Amino acid sequence: MKKLMMAAVGGIAGGVLVSTQIAGPLLAQEAANNTSVYEQLDLFGDIFERIRENYVEEVDEAELIEAAINGMLISLDPHSSYISASDFEDMQVQTRGEFGGLGIEVTQEDGFVRVITPMDGTPAMEAGVEAGDYITHVDSEALLGLTLEEAVDLMRGPVGSDIIITVVREGADEPFDITITRDRIQLTAVRARLEGNTAVLRVSTFSDQTFPNLRDGLEGLIEEVGGLENMNGVVLDLRNNPGGLLSQAIRVSDAFLEQGEIVSTRGREPQDGERYNATPGDMINGLPMVVLINGGSASASEIVAGALQDHRRAVVVGTQSFGKGSVQSVMPLAGDGAMRLTTSLYYTPSGRSIQALGVAPDIIVEQRDPVEVDEDEDRPDRSEAGLRGAIENSSLTEDELNLLEEERAAAEAAATLRNDDYQLAYAIDILTGLNALGPN
């Protein structure tokens, strides 16, 4: 018995010894790390004091500290940054779907300001700004060396005032200037319309208005065609949509899914991850869908496209999306400002990370420039009916002739759409083909 007790005590003593041997170096390493951090903070304080006392001009201390904070954040990634009190207020207004400016979503790459996308119906889009453009100057002032927030501040100004931006565009030989008149931007989150019997839902942003706009617009189109049984399908147009609220991306995806995961987020720690699942109910009861994306589709747009693609709920058509698959948490700070910090990454239901890869379309379709068509030009009729002396078909009833005229008008409308928006016309062709096969 004494031997057993001695063995037990020896085991405990050994355990304490091992713990001490392991914990000792770890504690010493942590203490060394803390000392190094404090030394760096002392260095920061020393530099701050020397700038304040010795710089050639008197400095604004608050601005200096704010610049240091922003520099620390933007060194992490292009989307982490400090948000001043005024910018934080503007951002909150923007998520409600109304703000002032040019109407472009921008990011920063290697010090250069890059356009993610111009927004629908905004001064930037009307002036010809395109996704992928690099803005090098604003009113002849170079942007290189400025933070993204500083560059955006230069683009802001009174409503009605003009701004000249210098743009570098792939395929253009030289940089060129674009003049834009600033305006108050009121975004319509979703525009719903019919092309024949196909519902086209153009989603330009994911703000508080997005899902309500989509639901109301789609219900109106269903009523207009006389019920879902008369609808060809739905085209969800997410081209040039820079993203927005995660909650709205989840609700839009859920509108067309019966079950399953929509998106998951994963942070530094496994317990920080979250999963968002669909709830029962599909607004169009399984009708075929096409999702349109391009290089201006980012963030929330990619979540929706990825979810519907992974669940095989929609055919994704267009070109590779932007690849913004990181989650930014906005944390209010003292002084009414805030910090935008990247805290996790998005993953599609199949486990794909969107970050820096984007969503690859199922069918790659490049947009085509419209071709000028001379409406007055006579074109030869290259069909049997156009031959001299062809026998006329007198077997058609009046109703059949009317139907034939309607089909011809629809074909002409489709040809016009194909010229104006080739990607959208292609998407509608896919839905028409799927409907021609009938139910599964």
GROMACS .gro file of C-alpha atoms in nm:
model
  440
    1MET     CA    1   0.000   0.000   0.000
    2LYS     CA    2   0.285   0.233   0.090
    3LYS     CA    3   0.448   0.150  -0.244
    4LEU     CA    4   0.128   0.242  -0.426
    5MET     CA    5   0.097   0.570  -0.240
    6MET     CA    6   0.458   0.654  -0.310
    7ALA     CA    7   0.405   0.580  -0.677
    8ALA     CA    8   0.100   0.806  -0.684
    9VAL     CA    9   0.281   1.089  -0.513
   10GLY     CA   10   0.577   1.041  -0.739
   11GLY     CA   11   0.344   1.068  -1.038
   12ILE     CA   12   0.198   1.393  -0.911
   13ALA     CA   13   0.542   1.533  -0.840
   14GLY     CA   14   0.655   1.432  -1.186
   15GLY     CA   15   0.348   1.600  -1.333
   16VAL     CA   16   0.426   1.923  -1.151
   17LEU     CA   17   0.786   1.906  -1.266
   18VAL     CA   18   0.687   1.853  -1.630
   19SER     CA   19   0.431   2.136  -1.613
   20THR     CA   20   0.692   2.367  -1.468
   21GLN     CA   21   0.943   2.269  -1.734
   22ILE     CA   22   0.690   2.348  -2.013
   23ALA     CA   23   0.523   2.653  -1.862
   24GLY     CA   24   0.847   2.824  -1.763
   25PRO     CA   25   0.977   2.890  -2.117
   26LEU     CA   26   0.626   2.978  -2.240
   27LEU     CA   27   0.580   3.239  -1.970
   28ALA     CA   28   0.926   3.375  -2.041
   29GLN     CA   29   0.847   3.396  -2.415
   30GLU     CA   30   0.517   3.575  -2.347
   31ALA     CA   31   0.694   3.819  -2.116
   32ALA     CA   32   0.954   3.884  -2.386
   33ASN     CA   33   0.680   3.943  -2.644
   34ASN     CA   34   0.504   4.186  -2.411
   35THR     CA   35   0.830   4.369  -2.350
   36SER     CA   36   0.883   4.398  -2.726
   37VAL     CA   37   0.530   4.537  -2.777
   38TYR     CA   38   0.579   4.792  -2.499
   39GLU     CA   39   0.911   4.894  -2.651
   40GLN     CA   40   0.741   4.948  -2.988
   41LEU     CA   41   0.466   5.156  -2.822
   42ASP     CA   42   0.736   5.362  -2.651
   43LEU     CA   43   0.897   5.407  -2.993
   44PHE     CA   44   0.565   5.527  -3.133
   45GLY     CA   45   0.531   5.776  -2.847
   46ASP     CA   46   0.887   5.898  -2.901
   47ILE     CA   47   0.827   5.952  -3.277
   48PHE     CA   48   0.497   6.128  -3.208
   49GLU     CA   49   0.665   6.370  -2.966
   50ARG     CA   50   0.954   6.442  -3.204
   51ILE     CA   51   0.713   6.516  -3.491
   52ARG     CA   52   0.508   6.743  -3.268
   53GLU     CA   53   0.811   6.934  -3.147
   54ASN     CA   54   1.042   6.937  -3.450
   55TYR     CA   55   0.835   6.913  -3.770
   56VAL     CA   56   0.878   7.211  -4.000
   57GLU     CA   57   0.514   7.314  -3.951
   58GLU     CA   58   0.280   7.285  -3.657
   59VAL     CA   59   0.080   6.960  -3.678
   60ASP     CA   60  -0.275   6.876  -3.579
   61GLU     CA   61  -0.223   6.613  -3.309
   62ALA     CA   62  -0.562   6.451  -3.357
   63GLU     CA   63  -0.508   6.419  -3.732
   64LEU     CA   64  -0.162   6.273  -3.673
   65ILE     CA   65  -0.295   6.003  -3.440
   66GLU     CA   66  -0.585   5.931  -3.676
   67ALA     CA   67  -0.339   5.886  -3.964
   68ALA     CA   68  -0.130   5.649  -3.752
   69ILE     CA   69  -0.436   5.442  -3.664
   70ASN     CA   70  -0.547   5.427  -4.027
   71GLY     CA   71  -0.196   5.332  -4.139
   72MET     CA   72  -0.198   5.042  -3.895
   73LEU     CA   73  -0.532   4.917  -4.025
   74ILE     CA   74  -0.470   4.954  -4.399
   75SER     CA   75  -0.142   4.764  -4.361
   76LEU     CA   76  -0.355   4.455  -4.288
   77ASP     CA   77  -0.561   4.438  -4.610
   78PRO     CA   78  -0.740   4.672  -4.856
   79HIS     CA   79  -1.069   4.662  -4.664
   80SER     CA   80  -0.964   4.735  -4.305
   81SER     CA   81  -0.958   5.105  -4.220
   82TYR     CA   82  -1.040   5.376  -3.972
   83ILE     CA   83  -1.371   5.556  -4.030
   84SER     CA   84  -1.395   5.914  -3.909
   85ALA     CA   85  -1.712   6.036  -3.741
   86SER     CA   86  -1.840   6.206  -4.059
   87ASP     CA   87  -1.755   5.906  -4.279
   88PHE     CA   88  -1.925   5.673  -4.032
   89GLU     CA   89  -2.242   5.879  -4.056
   90ASP     CA   90  -2.222   5.875  -4.438
   91MET     CA   91  -2.177   5.497  -4.435
   92GLN     CA   92  -2.488   5.446  -4.222
   93VAL     CA   93  -2.687   5.661  -4.466
   94GLN     CA   94  -2.547   5.462  -4.761
   95THR     CA   95  -2.672   5.129  -4.624
   96ARG     CA   96  -3.020   5.283  -4.621
   97GLY     CA   97  -2.986   5.341  -4.996
   98GLU     CA   98  -2.933   5.717  -5.024
   99PHE     CA   99  -2.611   5.920  -5.025
  100GLY     CA  100  -2.427   6.191  -5.212
  101GLY     CA  101  -2.136   6.150  -5.453
  102LEU     CA  102  -2.039   6.005  -5.790
  103GLY     CA  103  -2.194   5.660  -5.757
  104ILE     CA  104  -1.886   5.437  -5.772
  105GLU     CA  105  -1.763   5.159  -5.547
  106VAL     CA  106  -1.384   5.166  -5.518
  107THR     CA  107  -1.102   4.971  -5.357
  108GLN     CA  108  -0.727   5.019  -5.335
  109GLU     CA  109  -0.465   4.795  -5.497
  110ASP     CA  110  -0.094   4.861  -5.443
  111GLY     CA  111  -0.168   5.225  -5.373
  112PHE     CA  112  -0.391   5.273  -5.678
  113VAL     CA  113  -0.765   5.340  -5.660
  114ARG     CA  114  -0.956   5.082  -5.862
  115VAL     CA  115  -1.324   5.098  -5.954
  116ILE     CA  116  -1.512   4.787  -5.844
  117THR     CA  117  -1.821   4.908  -6.024
  118PRO     CA  118  -2.022   5.218  -6.115
  119MET     CA  119  -2.373   5.197  -5.972
  120ASP     CA  120  -2.685   5.192  -6.187
  121GLY     CA  121  -2.828   5.527  -6.289
  122THR     CA  122  -2.555   5.732  -6.119
  123PRO     CA  123  -2.340   6.016  -6.259
  124ALA     CA  124  -2.037   5.785  -6.280
  125MET     CA  125  -2.218   5.529  -6.495
  126GLU     CA  126  -2.370   5.795  -6.719
  127ALA     CA  127  -2.025   5.953  -6.765
  128GLY     CA  128  -1.879   5.622  -6.883
  129VAL     CA  129  -1.681   5.498  -6.581
  130GLU     CA  130  -1.634   5.119  -6.606
  131ALA     CA  131  -1.555   4.837  -6.363
  132GLY     CA  132  -1.180   4.779  -6.353
  133ASP     CA  133  -1.085   5.141  -6.428
  134TYR     CA  134  -0.798   5.287  -6.226
  135ILE     CA  135  -0.842   5.646  -6.106
  136THR     CA  136  -0.501   5.814  -6.090
  137HIS     CA  137  -0.592   6.181  -6.041
  138VAL     CA  138  -0.883   6.389  -5.914
  139ASP     CA  139  -0.890   6.743  -6.051
  140SER     CA  140  -0.522   6.696  -6.151
  141GLU     CA  141  -0.424   6.593  -5.795
  142ALA     CA  142  -0.248   6.254  -5.785
  143LEU     CA  143  -0.406   5.984  -5.566
  144LEU     CA  144  -0.093   5.770  -5.537
  145GLY     CA  145   0.027   5.783  -5.178
  146LEU     CA  146  -0.313   5.869  -5.033
  147THR     CA  147  -0.520   5.630  -4.825
  148LEU     CA  148  -0.846   5.509  -4.975
  149GLU     CA  149  -1.043   5.729  -4.735
  150GLU     CA  150  -0.840   6.035  -4.839
  151ALA     CA  151  -0.894   5.955  -5.208
  152VAL     CA  152  -1.268   5.917  -5.153
  153ASP     CA  153  -1.275   6.249  -4.966
  154LEU     CA  154  -1.125   6.419  -5.273
  155MET     CA  155  -1.410   6.284  -5.485
  156ARG     CA  156  -1.673   6.423  -5.253
  157GLY     CA  157  -1.810   6.772  -5.297
  158PRO     CA  158  -2.125   6.982  -5.326
  159VAL     CA  159  -2.412   6.839  -5.527
  160GLY     CA  160  -2.406   6.989  -5.877
  161SER     CA  161  -2.031   7.057  -5.879
  162ASP     CA  162  -1.805   6.907  -6.146
  163ILE     CA  163  -1.510   6.679  -6.088
  164ILE     CA  164  -1.250   6.561  -6.340
  165ILE     CA  165  -1.105   6.216  -6.281
  166THR     CA  166  -0.811   6.077  -6.477
  167VAL     CA  167  -0.862   5.713  -6.571
  168VAL     CA  168  -0.630   5.434  -6.681
  169ARG     CA  169  -0.827   5.161  -6.859
  170GLU     CA  170  -0.712   4.827  -6.990
  171GLY     CA  171  -0.706   4.843  -7.370
  172ALA     CA  172  -0.675   5.223  -7.379
  173ASP     CA  173  -0.341   5.354  -7.506
  174GLU     CA  174  -0.327   5.659  -7.280
  175PRO     CA  175  -0.487   5.782  -6.956
  176PHE     CA  176  -0.789   6.003  -7.022
  177ASP     CA  177  -1.011   6.245  -6.830
  178ILE     CA  178  -1.378   6.200  -6.745
  179THR     CA  179  -1.586   6.492  -6.618
  180ILE     CA  180  -1.861   6.397  -6.374
  181THR     CA  181  -2.123   6.617  -6.209
  182ARG     CA  182  -2.172   6.522  -5.846
  183ASP     CA  183  -2.527   6.440  -5.743
  184ARG     CA  184  -2.726   6.296  -5.459
  185ILE     CA  185  -2.734   5.923  -5.516
  186GLN     CA  186  -3.067   5.754  -5.455
  187LEU     CA  187  -3.026   5.390  -5.534
  188THR     CA  188  -3.318   5.176  -5.636
  189ALA     CA  189  -3.202   4.847  -5.492
  190VAL     CA  190  -3.407   4.629  -5.730
  191ARG     CA  191  -3.566   4.703  -6.067
  192ALA     CA  192  -3.814   4.440  -6.183
  193ARG     CA  193  -3.940   4.406  -6.540
  194LEU     CA  194  -4.063   4.151  -6.791
  195GLU     CA  195  -3.883   4.049  -7.108
  196GLY     CA  196  -4.155   3.848  -7.278
  197ASN     CA  197  -4.263   3.611  -7.000
  198THR     CA  198  -3.926   3.614  -6.826
  199ALA     CA  199  -3.889   3.807  -6.500
  200VAL     CA  200  -3.571   4.017  -6.493
  201LEU     CA  201  -3.469   4.127  -6.143
  202ARG     CA  202  -3.187   4.380  -6.164
  203VAL     CA  203  -3.028   4.402  -5.816
  204SER     CA  204  -2.790   4.698  -5.801
  205THR     CA  205  -2.697   4.691  -5.431
  206PHE     CA  206  -2.768   4.506  -5.107
  207SER     CA  207  -2.915   4.771  -4.880
  208ASP     CA  208  -3.205   4.762  -4.635
  209GLN     CA  209  -3.439   4.799  -4.935
  210THR     CA  210  -3.313   4.502  -5.137
  211PHE     CA  211  -3.524   4.208  -5.025
  212PRO     CA  212  -3.848   4.408  -4.984
  213ASN     CA  213  -3.797   4.558  -5.332
  214LEU     CA  214  -3.724   4.216  -5.483
  215ARG     CA  215  -4.023   4.050  -5.317
  216ASP     CA  216  -4.268   4.323  -5.416
  217GLY     CA  217  -4.129   4.350  -5.770
  218LEU     CA  218  -4.141   3.975  -5.830
  219GLU     CA  219  -4.494   3.943  -5.693
  220GLY     CA  220  -4.602   4.224  -5.926
  221LEU     CA  221  -4.452   4.049  -6.230
  222ILE     CA  222  -4.616   3.716  -6.138
  223GLU     CA  223  -4.952   3.893  -6.121
  224GLU     CA  224  -4.882   4.071  -6.452
  225VAL     CA  225  -4.828   3.744  -6.643
  226GLY     CA  226  -5.129   3.581  -6.480
  227GLY     CA  227  -4.952   3.344  -6.242
  228LEU     CA  228  -4.633   3.141  -6.214
  229GLU     CA  229  -4.761   2.887  -6.467
  230ASN     CA  230  -4.727   3.156  -6.734
  231MET     CA  231  -4.376   3.264  -6.633
  232ASN     CA  232  -4.072   3.146  -6.826
  233GLY     CA  233  -3.831   3.180  -6.532
  234VAL     CA  234  -3.625   3.442  -6.352
  235VAL     CA  235  -3.303   3.620  -6.443
  236LEU     CA  236  -3.132   3.757  -6.132
  237ASP     CA  237  -2.899   4.026  -6.267
  238LEU     CA  238  -2.613   4.089  -6.023
  239ARG     CA  239  -2.374   4.248  -6.272
  240ASN     CA  240  -2.183   4.549  -6.136
  241ASN     CA  241  -2.336   4.496  -5.792
  242PRO     CA  242  -2.065   4.582  -5.536
  243GLY     CA  243  -2.238   4.406  -5.246
  244GLY     CA  244  -2.362   4.547  -4.919
  245LEU     CA  245  -2.541   4.391  -4.625
  246LEU     CA  246  -2.483   4.022  -4.554
  247SER     CA  247  -2.833   3.992  -4.406
  248GLN     CA  248  -2.987   4.100  -4.737
  249ALA     CA  249  -2.774   3.857  -4.939
  250ILE     CA  250  -2.900   3.577  -4.715
  251ARG     CA  251  -3.265   3.683  -4.756
  252VAL     CA  252  -3.236   3.708  -5.136
  253SER     CA  253  -3.077   3.362  -5.155
  254ASP     CA  254  -3.336   3.220  -4.917
  255ALA     CA  255  -3.615   3.353  -5.141
  256PHE     CA  256  -3.528   3.084  -5.400
  257LEU     CA  257  -3.401   2.798  -5.179
  258GLU     CA  258  -3.603   2.546  -4.984
  259GLN     CA  259  -3.328   2.424  -4.754
  260GLY     CA  260  -2.955   2.392  -4.699
  261GLU     CA  261  -2.668   2.622  -4.617
  262ILE     CA  262  -2.649   2.963  -4.785
  263VAL     CA  263  -2.310   3.082  -4.663
  264SER     CA  264  -2.068   3.029  -4.377
  265THR     CA  265  -1.807   3.256  -4.225
  266ARG     CA  266  -1.482   3.143  -4.065
  267GLY     CA  267  -1.261   3.360  -3.850
  268ARG     CA  268  -0.931   3.310  -3.672
  269GLU     CA  269  -1.084   3.084  -3.409
  270PRO     CA  270  -1.309   2.788  -3.505
  271GLN     CA  271  -1.574   2.894  -3.254
  272ASP     CA  272  -1.605   3.231  -3.429
  273GLY     CA  273  -1.750   3.074  -3.744
  274GLU     CA  274  -2.118   3.105  -3.833
  275ARG     CA  275  -2.349   2.922  -4.073
  276TYR     CA  276  -2.663   3.063  -4.232
  277ASN     CA  277  -2.927   2.824  -4.360
  278ALA     CA  278  -3.228   2.857  -4.588
  279THR     CA  279  -3.583   2.827  -4.461
  280PRO     CA  280  -3.863   2.640  -4.647
  281GLY     CA  281  -4.032   2.830  -4.929
  282ASP     CA  282  -3.932   2.918  -5.286
  283MET     CA  283  -4.099   3.230  -5.424
  284ILE     CA  284  -4.114   3.082  -5.777
  285ASN     CA  285  -4.179   2.718  -5.686
  286GLY     CA  286  -3.876   2.577  -5.863
  287LEU     CA  287  -3.902   2.769  -6.191
  288PRO     CA  288  -3.565   2.781  -6.371
  289MET     CA  289  -3.326   3.065  -6.287
  290VAL     CA  290  -3.021   3.229  -6.438
  291VAL     CA  291  -2.787   3.449  -6.235
  292LEU     CA  292  -2.585   3.708  -6.429
  293ILE     CA  293  -2.245   3.814  -6.288
  294ASN     CA  294  -1.935   3.999  -6.410
  295GLY     CA  295  -1.612   4.149  -6.276
  296GLY     CA  296  -1.812   4.418  -6.096
  297SER     CA  297  -2.010   4.163  -5.891
  298ALA     CA  298  -1.857   4.155  -5.544
  299SER     CA  299  -1.910   4.047  -5.185
  300ALA     CA  300  -2.285   3.998  -5.118
  301SER     CA  301  -2.344   3.940  -5.491
  302GLU     CA  302  -2.092   3.657  -5.485
  303ILE     CA  303  -2.259   3.504  -5.181
  304VAL     CA  304  -2.593   3.487  -5.365
  305ALA     CA  305  -2.441   3.358  -5.690
  306GLY     CA  306  -2.230   3.099  -5.505
  307ALA     CA  307  -2.522   2.972  -5.297
  308LEU     CA  308  -2.761   2.932  -5.591
  309GLN     CA  309  -2.484   2.774  -5.800
  310ASP     CA  310  -2.378   2.522  -5.534
  311HIS     CA  311  -2.738   2.414  -5.475
  312ARG     CA  312  -2.782   2.376  -5.854
  313ARG     CA  313  -3.075   2.615  -5.821
  314ALA     CA  314  -2.956   2.850  -6.095
  315VAL     CA  315  -2.727   2.858  -6.396
  316VAL     CA  316  -2.460   3.125  -6.343
  317VAL     CA  317  -2.381   3.312  -6.664
  318GLY     CA  318  -2.138   3.592  -6.749
  319THR     CA  319  -1.776   3.645  -6.648
  320GLN     CA  320  -1.568   3.585  -6.335
  321SER     CA  321  -1.681   3.788  -6.034
  322PHE     CA  322  -1.459   4.026  -5.836
  323GLY     CA  323  -1.345   3.793  -5.556
  324LYS     CA  324  -1.415   3.999  -5.245
  325GLY     CA  325  -1.479   3.718  -4.997
  326SER     CA  326  -1.382   3.878  -4.667
  327VAL     CA  327  -1.612   3.994  -4.387
  328GLN     CA  328  -1.562   4.336  -4.231
  329SER     CA  329  -1.696   4.408  -3.885
  330VAL     CA  330  -1.765   4.775  -3.817
  331MET     CA  331  -1.680   4.854  -3.456
  332PRO     CA  332  -1.783   5.195  -3.313
  333LEU     CA  333  -1.502   5.377  -3.134
  334ALA     CA  334  -1.472   5.667  -2.895
  335GLY     CA  335  -1.527   6.004  -3.059
  336ASP     CA  336  -1.814   5.881  -3.283
  337GLY     CA  337  -1.575   5.719  -3.532
  338ALA     CA  338  -1.547   5.350  -3.609
  339MET     CA  339  -1.305   5.081  -3.718
  340ARG     CA  340  -1.367   4.856  -4.018
  341LEU     CA  341  -1.176   4.533  -3.950
  342THR     CA  342  -1.160   4.213  -4.153
  343THR     CA  343  -1.265   3.940  -3.910
  344SER     CA  344  -1.352   3.638  -4.125
  345LEU     CA  345  -1.392   3.494  -4.475
  346TYR     CA  346  -1.701   3.383  -4.666
  347TYR     CA  347  -1.745   3.024  -4.787
  348THR     CA  348  -2.010   2.895  -5.027
  349PRO     CA  349  -2.220   2.590  -4.929
  350SER     CA  350  -1.970   2.353  -5.095
  351GLY     CA  351  -1.687   2.500  -4.887
  352ARG     CA  352  -1.535   2.723  -5.157
  353SER     CA  353  -1.367   3.042  -5.044
  354ILE     CA  354  -1.465   3.341  -5.256
  355GLN     CA  355  -1.162   3.546  -5.148
  356ALA     CA  356  -0.938   3.650  -5.440
  357LEU     CA  357  -1.098   3.380  -5.658
  358GLY     CA  358  -1.455   3.496  -5.708
  359VAL     CA  359  -1.736   3.288  -5.854
  360ALA     CA  360  -1.671   3.124  -6.190
  361PRO     CA  361  -1.979   3.122  -6.415
  362ASP     CA  362  -2.119   2.791  -6.538
  363ILE     CA  363  -2.131   2.944  -6.886
  364ILE     CA  364  -1.881   3.216  -6.976
  365VAL     CA  365  -2.049   3.486  -7.184
  366GLU     CA  366  -1.866   3.808  -7.262
  367GLN     CA  367  -2.068   4.123  -7.314
  368ARG     CA  368  -2.074   4.257  -7.671
  369ASP     CA  369  -2.084   4.617  -7.778
  370PRO     CA  370  -2.407   4.718  -7.954
  371VAL     CA  371  -2.398   4.730  -8.332
  372GLU     CA  372  -2.555   5.026  -8.511
  373VAL     CA  373  -2.848   4.901  -8.718
  374ASP     CA  374  -2.990   5.101  -9.008
  375GLU     CA  375  -3.366   5.066  -8.967
  376ASP     CA  376  -3.432   5.201  -9.319
  377GLU     CA  377  -3.203   4.957  -9.495
  378ASP     CA  378  -3.387   4.704  -9.711
  379ARG     CA  379  -3.283   4.348  -9.640
  380PRO     CA  380  -3.356   4.061  -9.876
  381ASP     CA  381  -3.605   3.802  -9.754
  382ARG     CA  382  -3.398   3.482  -9.759
  383SER     CA  383  -3.686   3.240  -9.711
  384GLU     CA  384  -3.936   3.050  -9.927
  385ALA     CA  385  -4.189   3.329  -9.880
  386GLY     CA  386  -3.946   3.575 -10.035
  387LEU     CA  387  -3.909   3.382 -10.361
  388ARG     CA  388  -4.088   3.518 -10.668
  389GLY     CA  389  -4.402   3.320 -10.739
  390ALA     CA  390  -4.393   3.129 -10.406
  391ILE     CA  391  -4.719   2.953 -10.318
  392GLU     CA  392  -4.895   3.130 -10.034
  393ASN     CA  393  -4.999   2.931  -9.728
  394SER     CA  394  -5.376   2.978  -9.710
  395SER     CA  395  -5.432   2.712  -9.443
  396LEU     CA  396  -5.373   2.949  -9.150
  397THR     CA  397  -5.671   3.080  -8.960
  398GLU     CA  398  -5.695   3.443  -8.852
  399ASP     CA  399  -5.598   3.348  -8.496
  400GLU     CA  400  -5.296   3.158  -8.626
  401LEU     CA  401  -5.193   3.454  -8.839
  402ASN     CA  402  -5.221   3.683  -8.536
  403LEU     CA  403  -5.011   3.439  -8.335
  404LEU     CA  404  -4.753   3.435  -8.613
  405GLU     CA  405  -4.735   3.813  -8.606
  406GLU     CA  406  -4.690   3.806  -8.228
  407GLU     CA  407  -4.406   3.555  -8.265
  408ARG     CA  408  -4.240   3.774  -8.527
  409ALA     CA  409  -4.269   4.078  -8.300
  410ALA     CA  410  -4.121   3.877  -8.012
  411ALA     CA  411  -3.834   3.764  -8.234
  412GLU     CA  412  -3.762   4.125  -8.335
  413ALA     CA  413  -3.769   4.232  -7.970
  414ALA     CA  414  -3.530   3.948  -7.882
  415ALA     CA  415  -3.295   4.056  -8.163
  416THR     CA  416  -3.300   4.413  -8.033
  417LEU     CA  417  -3.226   4.294  -7.678
  418ARG     CA  418  -2.944   4.071  -7.805
  419ASN     CA  419  -2.787   4.376  -7.966
  420ASP     CA  420  -2.838   4.599  -7.662
  421ASP     CA  421  -2.750   4.349  -7.386
  422TYR     CA  422  -2.605   4.026  -7.520
  423GLN     CA  423  -2.553   3.864  -7.177
  424LEU     CA  424  -2.913   3.920  -7.070
  425ALA     CA  425  -3.045   3.791  -7.403
  426TYR     CA  426  -2.828   3.481  -7.363
  427ALA     CA  427  -2.969   3.424  -7.013
  428ILE     CA  428  -3.326   3.447  -7.144
  429ASP     CA  429  -3.239   3.202  -7.425
  430ILE     CA  430  -3.125   2.952  -7.162
  431LEU     CA  431  -3.454   2.981  -6.973
  432THR     CA  432  -3.650   2.946  -7.298
  433GLY     CA  433  -3.456   2.631  -7.382
  434LEU     CA  434  -3.508   2.481  -7.037
  435ASN     CA  435  -3.883   2.547  -7.061
  436ALA     CA  436  -3.895   2.390  -7.406
  437LEU     CA  437  -3.778   2.062  -7.249
  438GLY     CA  438  -4.077   2.063  -7.019
  439PRO     CA  439  -4.087   1.958  -6.651
  440ASN     CA  440  -3.835   1.704  -6.525
   0.00000   0.00000   0.00000
